[in-house]
mmCIF file of C-alpha atoms in Angstrom:
data_model
loop_
_atom_site.group_PDB
_atom_site.id
_atom_site.type_symbol
_atom_site.label_atom_id
_atom_site.label_comp_id
_atom_site.label_asym_id
_atom_site.label_seq_id
_atom_site.Cartn_x
_atom_site.Cartn_y
_atom_site.Cartn_z
ATOM 1 C CA MET A 1 108.525 132.510 55.739
ATOM 2 C CA GLU A 2 111.410 130.669 54.107
ATOM 3 C CA THR A 3 111.380 128.014 51.398
ATOM 4 C CA SER A 4 113.959 125.221 51.198
ATOM 5 C CA LYS A 5 113.691 122.290 48.772
ATOM 6 C CA GLY A 6 109.919 122.579 48.588
ATOM 7 C CA TYR A 7 109.392 122.714 52.363
ATOM 8 C CA TYR A 8 108.007 125.740 54.187
ATOM 9 C CA VAL A 9 109.227 126.905 57.582
ATOM 10 C CA VAL A 10 106.680 129.074 59.358
ATOM 11 C CA PRO A 11 106.560 130.502 62.891
ATOM 12 C CA SER A 12 104.145 128.883 65.303
ATOM 13 C CA GLU A 13 102.803 129.650 68.719
ATOM 14 C CA ALA A 14 104.397 128.093 71.785
ATOM 15 C CA PRO A 15 102.623 124.857 72.823
ATOM 16 C CA GLU A 16 100.025 125.197 75.554
ATOM 17 C CA HIS A 17 101.662 122.416 77.612
ATOM 18 C CA HIS A 18 105.258 121.340 78.006
ATOM 19 C CA PRO A 19 105.742 118.014 76.138
ATOM 20 C CA SER A 20 106.610 116.164 79.336
ATOM 21 C CA THR A 21 103.108 116.798 80.701
ATOM 22 C CA LEU A 22 101.280 115.017 77.886
ATOM 23 C CA ASN A 23 101.553 111.513 79.340
ATOM 24 C CA ILE A 24 100.996 112.347 83.009
ATOM 25 C CA ILE A 25 97.298 111.465 83.092
ATOM 26 C CA ASN A 26 96.774 107.822 84.085
ATOM 27 C CA SER A 27 100.442 106.976 83.754
ATOM 28 C CA ASP A 28 101.966 109.184 86.450
ATOM 29 C CA VAL A 29 98.804 110.443 88.158
ATOM 30 C CA PHE A 30 95.657 108.329 88.383
ATOM 31 C CA TYR A 31 92.180 109.827 88.465
ATOM 32 C CA SER A 32 90.038 106.767 89.121
ATOM 33 C CA PHE A 33 90.091 103.628 91.219
ATOM 34 C CA GLU A 34 89.482 101.423 88.188
ATOM 35 C CA ASP A 35 92.426 102.783 86.170
ATOM 36 C CA ALA A 36 94.914 102.254 88.995
ATOM 37 C CA CYS A 37 93.414 98.885 89.840
ATOM 38 C CA GLU A 38 93.766 97.679 86.254
ATOM 39 C CA VAL A 39 97.528 98.315 86.309
ATOM 40 C CA ILE A 40 98.043 96.274 89.487
ATOM 41 C CA LYS A 41 95.810 93.452 88.215
ATOM 42 C CA LYS A 42 97.993 93.064 85.132
ATOM 43 C CA CYS A 43 101.103 92.741 87.322
ATOM 44 C CA GLY A 44 99.920 89.580 89.054
ATOM 45 C CA ASP A 45 101.942 87.196 86.869
ATOM 46 C CA ILE A 46 105.249 88.967 87.456
ATOM 47 C CA ILE A 47 104.728 90.529 90.891
ATOM 48 C CA PRO A 48 103.265 88.025 93.388
ATOM 49 C CA GLU A 49 102.666 90.822 95.903
ATOM 50 C CA ALA A 50 100.107 92.353 93.540
ATOM 51 C CA THR A 51 97.611 89.786 94.833
ATOM 52 C CA SER A 52 98.158 91.069 98.369
ATOM 53 C CA VAL A 53 97.399 94.610 97.200
ATOM 54 C CA MET A 54 94.160 93.501 95.549
ATOM 55 C CA GLU A 55 93.058 91.812 98.763
ATOM 56 C CA LEU A 56 93.405 95.111 100.659
ATOM 57 C CA LEU A 57 91.198 97.106 98.291
ATOM 58 C CA PRO A 58 87.590 98.079 98.897
ATOM 59 C CA SER A 59 85.160 96.188 96.657
ATOM 60 C CA ARG A 60 84.570 99.391 94.711
ATOM 61 C CA ALA A 61 85.346 103.065 95.052
ATOM 62 C CA GLU A 62 82.688 105.716 94.866
ATOM 63 C CA ALA A 63 82.672 109.322 95.939
ATOM 64 C CA ARG A 64 80.827 109.443 99.241
ATOM 65 C CA SER A 65 78.448 112.193 100.220
ATOM 66 C CA LYS A 66 79.820 114.809 102.588
ATOM 67 C CA PRO A 67 81.000 113.098 105.800
ATOM 68 C CA ASP A 68 79.154 113.789 109.048
ATOM 69 C CA PHE A 69 82.348 115.182 110.625
ATOM 70 C CA PRO A 70 85.194 117.303 109.181
ATOM 71 C CA VAL A 71 88.076 115.606 107.346
ATOM 72 C CA ILE A 72 91.321 117.606 107.626
ATOM 73 C CA VAL A 73 94.361 116.680 105.524
ATOM 74 C CA ILE A 74 97.824 117.843 106.621
ATOM 75 C CA GLU A 75 100.374 117.981 103.792
ATOM 76 C CA GLY A 76 104.040 118.926 103.569
ATOM 77 C CA LEU A 77 107.514 117.560 102.984
ATOM 78 C CA ASP A 78 109.096 115.245 105.526
ATOM 79 C CA ALA A 79 110.240 116.995 108.724
ATOM 80 C CA THR A 80 107.948 120.021 108.330
ATOM 81 C CA GLY A 81 105.997 119.174 111.478
ATOM 82 C CA LYS A 82 103.150 117.032 110.154
ATOM 83 C CA THR A 83 103.366 114.431 112.909
ATOM 84 C CA THR A 84 103.403 117.065 115.665
ATOM 85 C CA LEU A 85 100.425 118.901 114.197
ATOM 86 C CA THR A 86 98.347 115.832 113.331
ATOM 87 C CA GLU A 87 98.764 114.359 116.816
ATOM 88 C CA SER A 88 97.960 117.716 118.425
ATOM 89 C CA LEU A 89 94.805 118.064 116.322
ATOM 90 C CA ARG A 90 93.802 114.495 117.126
ATOM 91 C CA ASP A 91 94.061 115.153 120.855
ATOM 92 C CA SER A 92 92.438 118.607 120.856
ATOM 93 C CA LEU A 93 89.530 117.662 118.547
ATOM 94 C CA GLY A 94 88.984 114.136 119.814
ATOM 95 C CA ALA A 95 89.635 113.064 116.224
ATOM 96 C CA THR A 96 90.748 109.869 114.516
ATOM 97 C CA LEU A 97 94.230 110.048 112.947
ATOM 98 C CA LEU A 98 94.842 108.187 109.671
ATOM 99 C CA ARG A 99 97.788 108.151 107.273
ATOM 100 C CA SER A 100 98.259 107.683 103.560
ATOM 101 C CA PRO A 101 99.653 105.301 102.455
ATOM 102 C CA PRO A 102 97.782 103.313 105.114
ATOM 103 C CA GLN A 103 99.615 101.130 107.589
ATOM 104 C CA CYS A 104 98.324 97.948 105.929
ATOM 105 C CA MET A 105 100.415 98.745 102.830
ATOM 106 C CA SER A 106 103.685 99.259 104.717
ATOM 107 C CA PRO A 107 104.975 95.672 104.263
ATOM 108 C CA LEU A 108 104.538 96.036 100.483
ATOM 109 C CA ARG A 109 106.098 99.449 99.931
ATOM 110 C CA ALA A 110 109.710 98.306 99.609
ATOM 111 C CA ARG A 111 108.684 95.853 96.891
ATOM 112 C CA PHE A 112 106.705 98.356 94.829
ATOM 113 C CA ASP A 113 109.256 101.152 95.282
ATOM 114 C CA GLN A 114 111.565 99.019 93.098
ATOM 115 C CA GLU A 115 109.076 98.864 90.224
ATOM 116 C CA PRO A 116 108.815 101.138 87.153
ATOM 117 C CA PRO A 117 106.943 104.421 87.647
ATOM 118 C CA LEU A 118 103.625 103.245 86.176
ATOM 119 C CA ILE A 119 103.334 100.356 88.641
ATOM 120 C CA ARG A 120 104.680 102.362 91.565
ATOM 121 C CA ARG A 121 102.234 105.218 90.931
ATOM 122 C CA ALA A 122 99.276 102.849 90.643
ATOM 123 C CA PHE A 123 100.245 101.219 93.950
ATOM 124 C CA TYR A 124 100.306 104.542 95.810
ATOM 125 C CA ALA A 125 97.141 105.738 94.077
ATOM 126 C CA LEU A 126 95.303 102.704 95.429
ATOM 127 C CA GLY A 127 96.655 103.521 98.885
ATOM 128 C CA ASN A 128 94.616 106.729 98.757
ATOM 129 C CA TYR A 129 91.441 104.762 98.041
ATOM 130 C CA ILE A 130 92.088 102.427 100.970
ATOM 131 C CA THR A 131 92.617 105.467 103.194
ATOM 132 C CA ALA A 132 89.457 107.083 101.789
ATOM 133 C CA GLU A 133 87.453 103.990 102.743
ATOM 134 C CA GLN A 134 88.804 104.211 106.288
ATOM 135 C CA VAL A 135 88.123 107.962 106.408
ATOM 136 C CA GLY A 136 84.544 107.476 105.259
ATOM 137 C CA GLN A 137 83.884 105.008 108.058
ATOM 138 C CA GLU A 138 85.585 107.015 110.809
ATOM 139 C CA ALA A 139 84.116 110.400 109.757
ATOM 140 C CA MET A 140 80.660 109.065 110.573
ATOM 141 C CA LYS A 141 81.694 109.027 114.241
ATOM 142 C CA ALA A 142 84.254 111.809 114.791
ATOM 143 C CA PRO A 143 86.490 114.332 113.008
ATOM 144 C CA VAL A 144 89.307 112.728 110.989
ATOM 145 C CA ILE A 145 92.873 113.994 110.552
ATOM 146 C CA VAL A 146 94.780 112.552 107.574
ATOM 147 C CA ASP A 147 98.587 112.676 107.354
ATOM 148 C CA ARG A 148 99.049 113.114 103.566
ATOM 149 C CA PHE A 149 96.599 112.128 100.860
ATOM 150 C CA TRP A 150 96.159 112.339 97.072
ATOM 151 C CA HIS A 151 97.962 115.701 96.999
ATOM 152 C CA SER A 152 101.322 114.155 97.940
ATOM 153 C CA THR A 153 100.905 111.257 95.520
ATOM 154 C CA ALA A 154 100.173 113.640 92.654
ATOM 155 C CA ALA A 155 102.857 116.180 93.601
ATOM 156 C CA TYR A 156 105.676 113.615 93.695
ATOM 157 C CA ALA A 157 104.558 112.131 90.385
ATOM 158 C CA ILE A 158 104.193 115.437 88.545
ATOM 159 C CA ALA A 159 107.484 116.834 89.873
ATOM 160 C CA THR A 160 109.250 113.676 88.672
ATOM 161 C CA ALA A 161 107.555 113.543 85.278
ATOM 162 C CA VAL A 162 108.062 117.196 84.314
ATOM 163 C CA SER A 163 111.652 117.901 83.365
ATOM 164 C CA GLY A 164 113.375 121.256 83.436
ATOM 165 C CA PRO A 165 112.526 124.366 85.459
ATOM 166 C CA VAL A 166 109.451 125.074 87.544
ATOM 167 C CA CYS A 167 107.866 127.063 84.701
ATOM 168 C CA ASN A 168 107.449 123.780 82.770
ATOM 169 C CA LEU A 169 104.844 122.586 85.267
ATOM 170 C CA PRO A 170 101.239 122.603 84.003
ATOM 171 C CA ALA A 171 99.555 125.943 84.625
ATOM 172 C CA GLU A 172 97.150 126.445 87.504
ATOM 173 C CA GLY A 173 93.751 125.063 86.512
ATOM 174 C CA SER A 174 95.226 122.328 84.296
ATOM 175 C CA GLU A 175 93.291 119.061 84.188
ATOM 176 C CA VAL A 176 96.442 117.411 85.546
ATOM 177 C CA TYR A 177 95.488 118.824 88.962
ATOM 178 C CA ARG A 178 91.831 117.788 88.923
ATOM 179 C CA TRP A 179 90.561 115.807 91.893
ATOM 180 C CA PRO A 180 89.525 112.183 91.120
ATOM 181 C CA SER A 181 85.743 112.084 90.863
ATOM 182 C CA ASP A 182 85.481 108.823 92.806
ATOM 183 C CA LEU A 183 87.780 109.840 95.696
ATOM 184 C CA LEU A 184 86.486 111.341 98.942
ATOM 185 C CA GLN A 185 87.259 115.066 99.176
ATOM 186 C CA PRO A 186 88.566 116.505 102.463
ATOM 187 C CA SER A 187 86.891 119.437 104.204
ATOM 188 C CA LEU A 188 90.197 121.286 104.599
ATOM 189 C CA VAL A 189 93.803 120.881 103.441
ATOM 190 C CA VAL A 190 96.711 122.464 105.329
ATOM 191 C CA VAL A 191 100.155 122.556 103.686
ATOM 192 C CA LEU A 192 103.107 122.984 106.038
ATOM 193 C CA THR A 193 106.335 124.646 104.898
ATOM 194 C CA LEU A 194 109.665 125.101 106.648
ATOM 195 C CA ASP A 195 113.015 126.779 106.051
ATOM 196 C CA PRO A 196 115.066 124.284 103.948
ATOM 197 C CA GLU A 197 118.093 124.356 106.271
ATOM 198 C CA GLU A 198 115.965 123.654 109.336
ATOM 199 C CA ARG A 199 114.259 120.803 107.498
ATOM 200 C CA LYS A 200 117.643 119.290 106.600
ATOM 201 C CA ARG A 201 118.740 119.537 110.240
ATOM 202 C CA ARG A 202 115.624 117.710 111.405
ATOM 203 C CA LEU A 203 116.138 114.976 108.813
ATOM 204 C CA ARG A 204 119.758 114.493 109.896
ATOM 205 C CA ASP A 205 118.654 114.175 113.507
ATOM 206 C CA ARG A 206 116.119 111.515 112.562
ATOM 207 C CA GLY A 207 118.618 109.335 110.681
ATOM 208 C CA GLN A 208 115.793 107.306 109.136
ATOM 209 C CA GLY A 209 115.924 105.346 105.890
ATOM 210 C CA LYS A 210 114.330 107.187 102.971
ATOM 211 C CA THR A 211 112.868 106.218 99.605
ATOM 212 C CA GLU A 212 114.667 107.220 96.420
ATOM 213 C CA GLU A 213 112.259 110.125 95.907
ATOM 214 C CA GLU A 214 112.700 111.362 99.473
ATOM 215 C CA GLN A 215 116.473 111.346 98.920
ATOM 216 C CA GLU A 216 115.935 113.305 95.708
ATOM 217 C CA LEU A 217 113.942 115.878 97.677
ATOM 218 C CA ASP A 218 116.833 116.325 100.095
ATOM 219 C CA HIS A 219 119.539 116.800 97.462
ATOM 220 C CA ASN A 220 117.758 118.435 94.537
ATOM 221 C CA GLN A 221 116.490 121.939 95.188
ATOM 222 C CA LEU A 222 114.698 122.136 91.815
ATOM 223 C CA PHE A 223 112.787 118.917 92.498
ATOM 224 C CA ARG A 224 111.872 120.232 95.948
ATOM 225 C CA LEU A 225 110.569 123.497 94.476
ATOM 226 C CA LYS A 226 108.455 121.669 91.916
#
């Protein structure tokens, strides 16, 4: 211990969480329908499209009991084979195929992709609740395959919010990764991976327009790893 001008300098333990993780909850990742909804409601005066989002939402979100049929979520980066697998599963299982964000939000995505992270994250969080409502209805009749869900929304947000190397990510079991209590839980989640060079080749062949975050995934290996 050293003394300098009346102040004491003492060693301390390393913090449990990296500082960049402290503000993730309900600013980068949302854990309830109401919290995400509140952000979009407050945007109505400056973002006219916010009204359109509110009109798409279910009247309220509540965690449903276990669906009658299995709900299988397929996750993975772009060009890892999600479309091929989800369509194959749909055909072989006689299942319904849904996507998150849902198709009804597509006309609004370009507008909200331009907004600050808080608004953008809330928009995509609500997309999961719209998809969950659709899943709940369809899973009463047949198996449901979902192309991306809350996992992708959270992963993009956390990887963006946490600066520095992969070791700065919250540890396994952190509350940052907890599943929203009012969001339908899938029966099974499958994460697809692919050799990075092969994935790049597939993306080049597609030649499709990408969001800013998708471009970041392509060019930033560290972001992709996170």
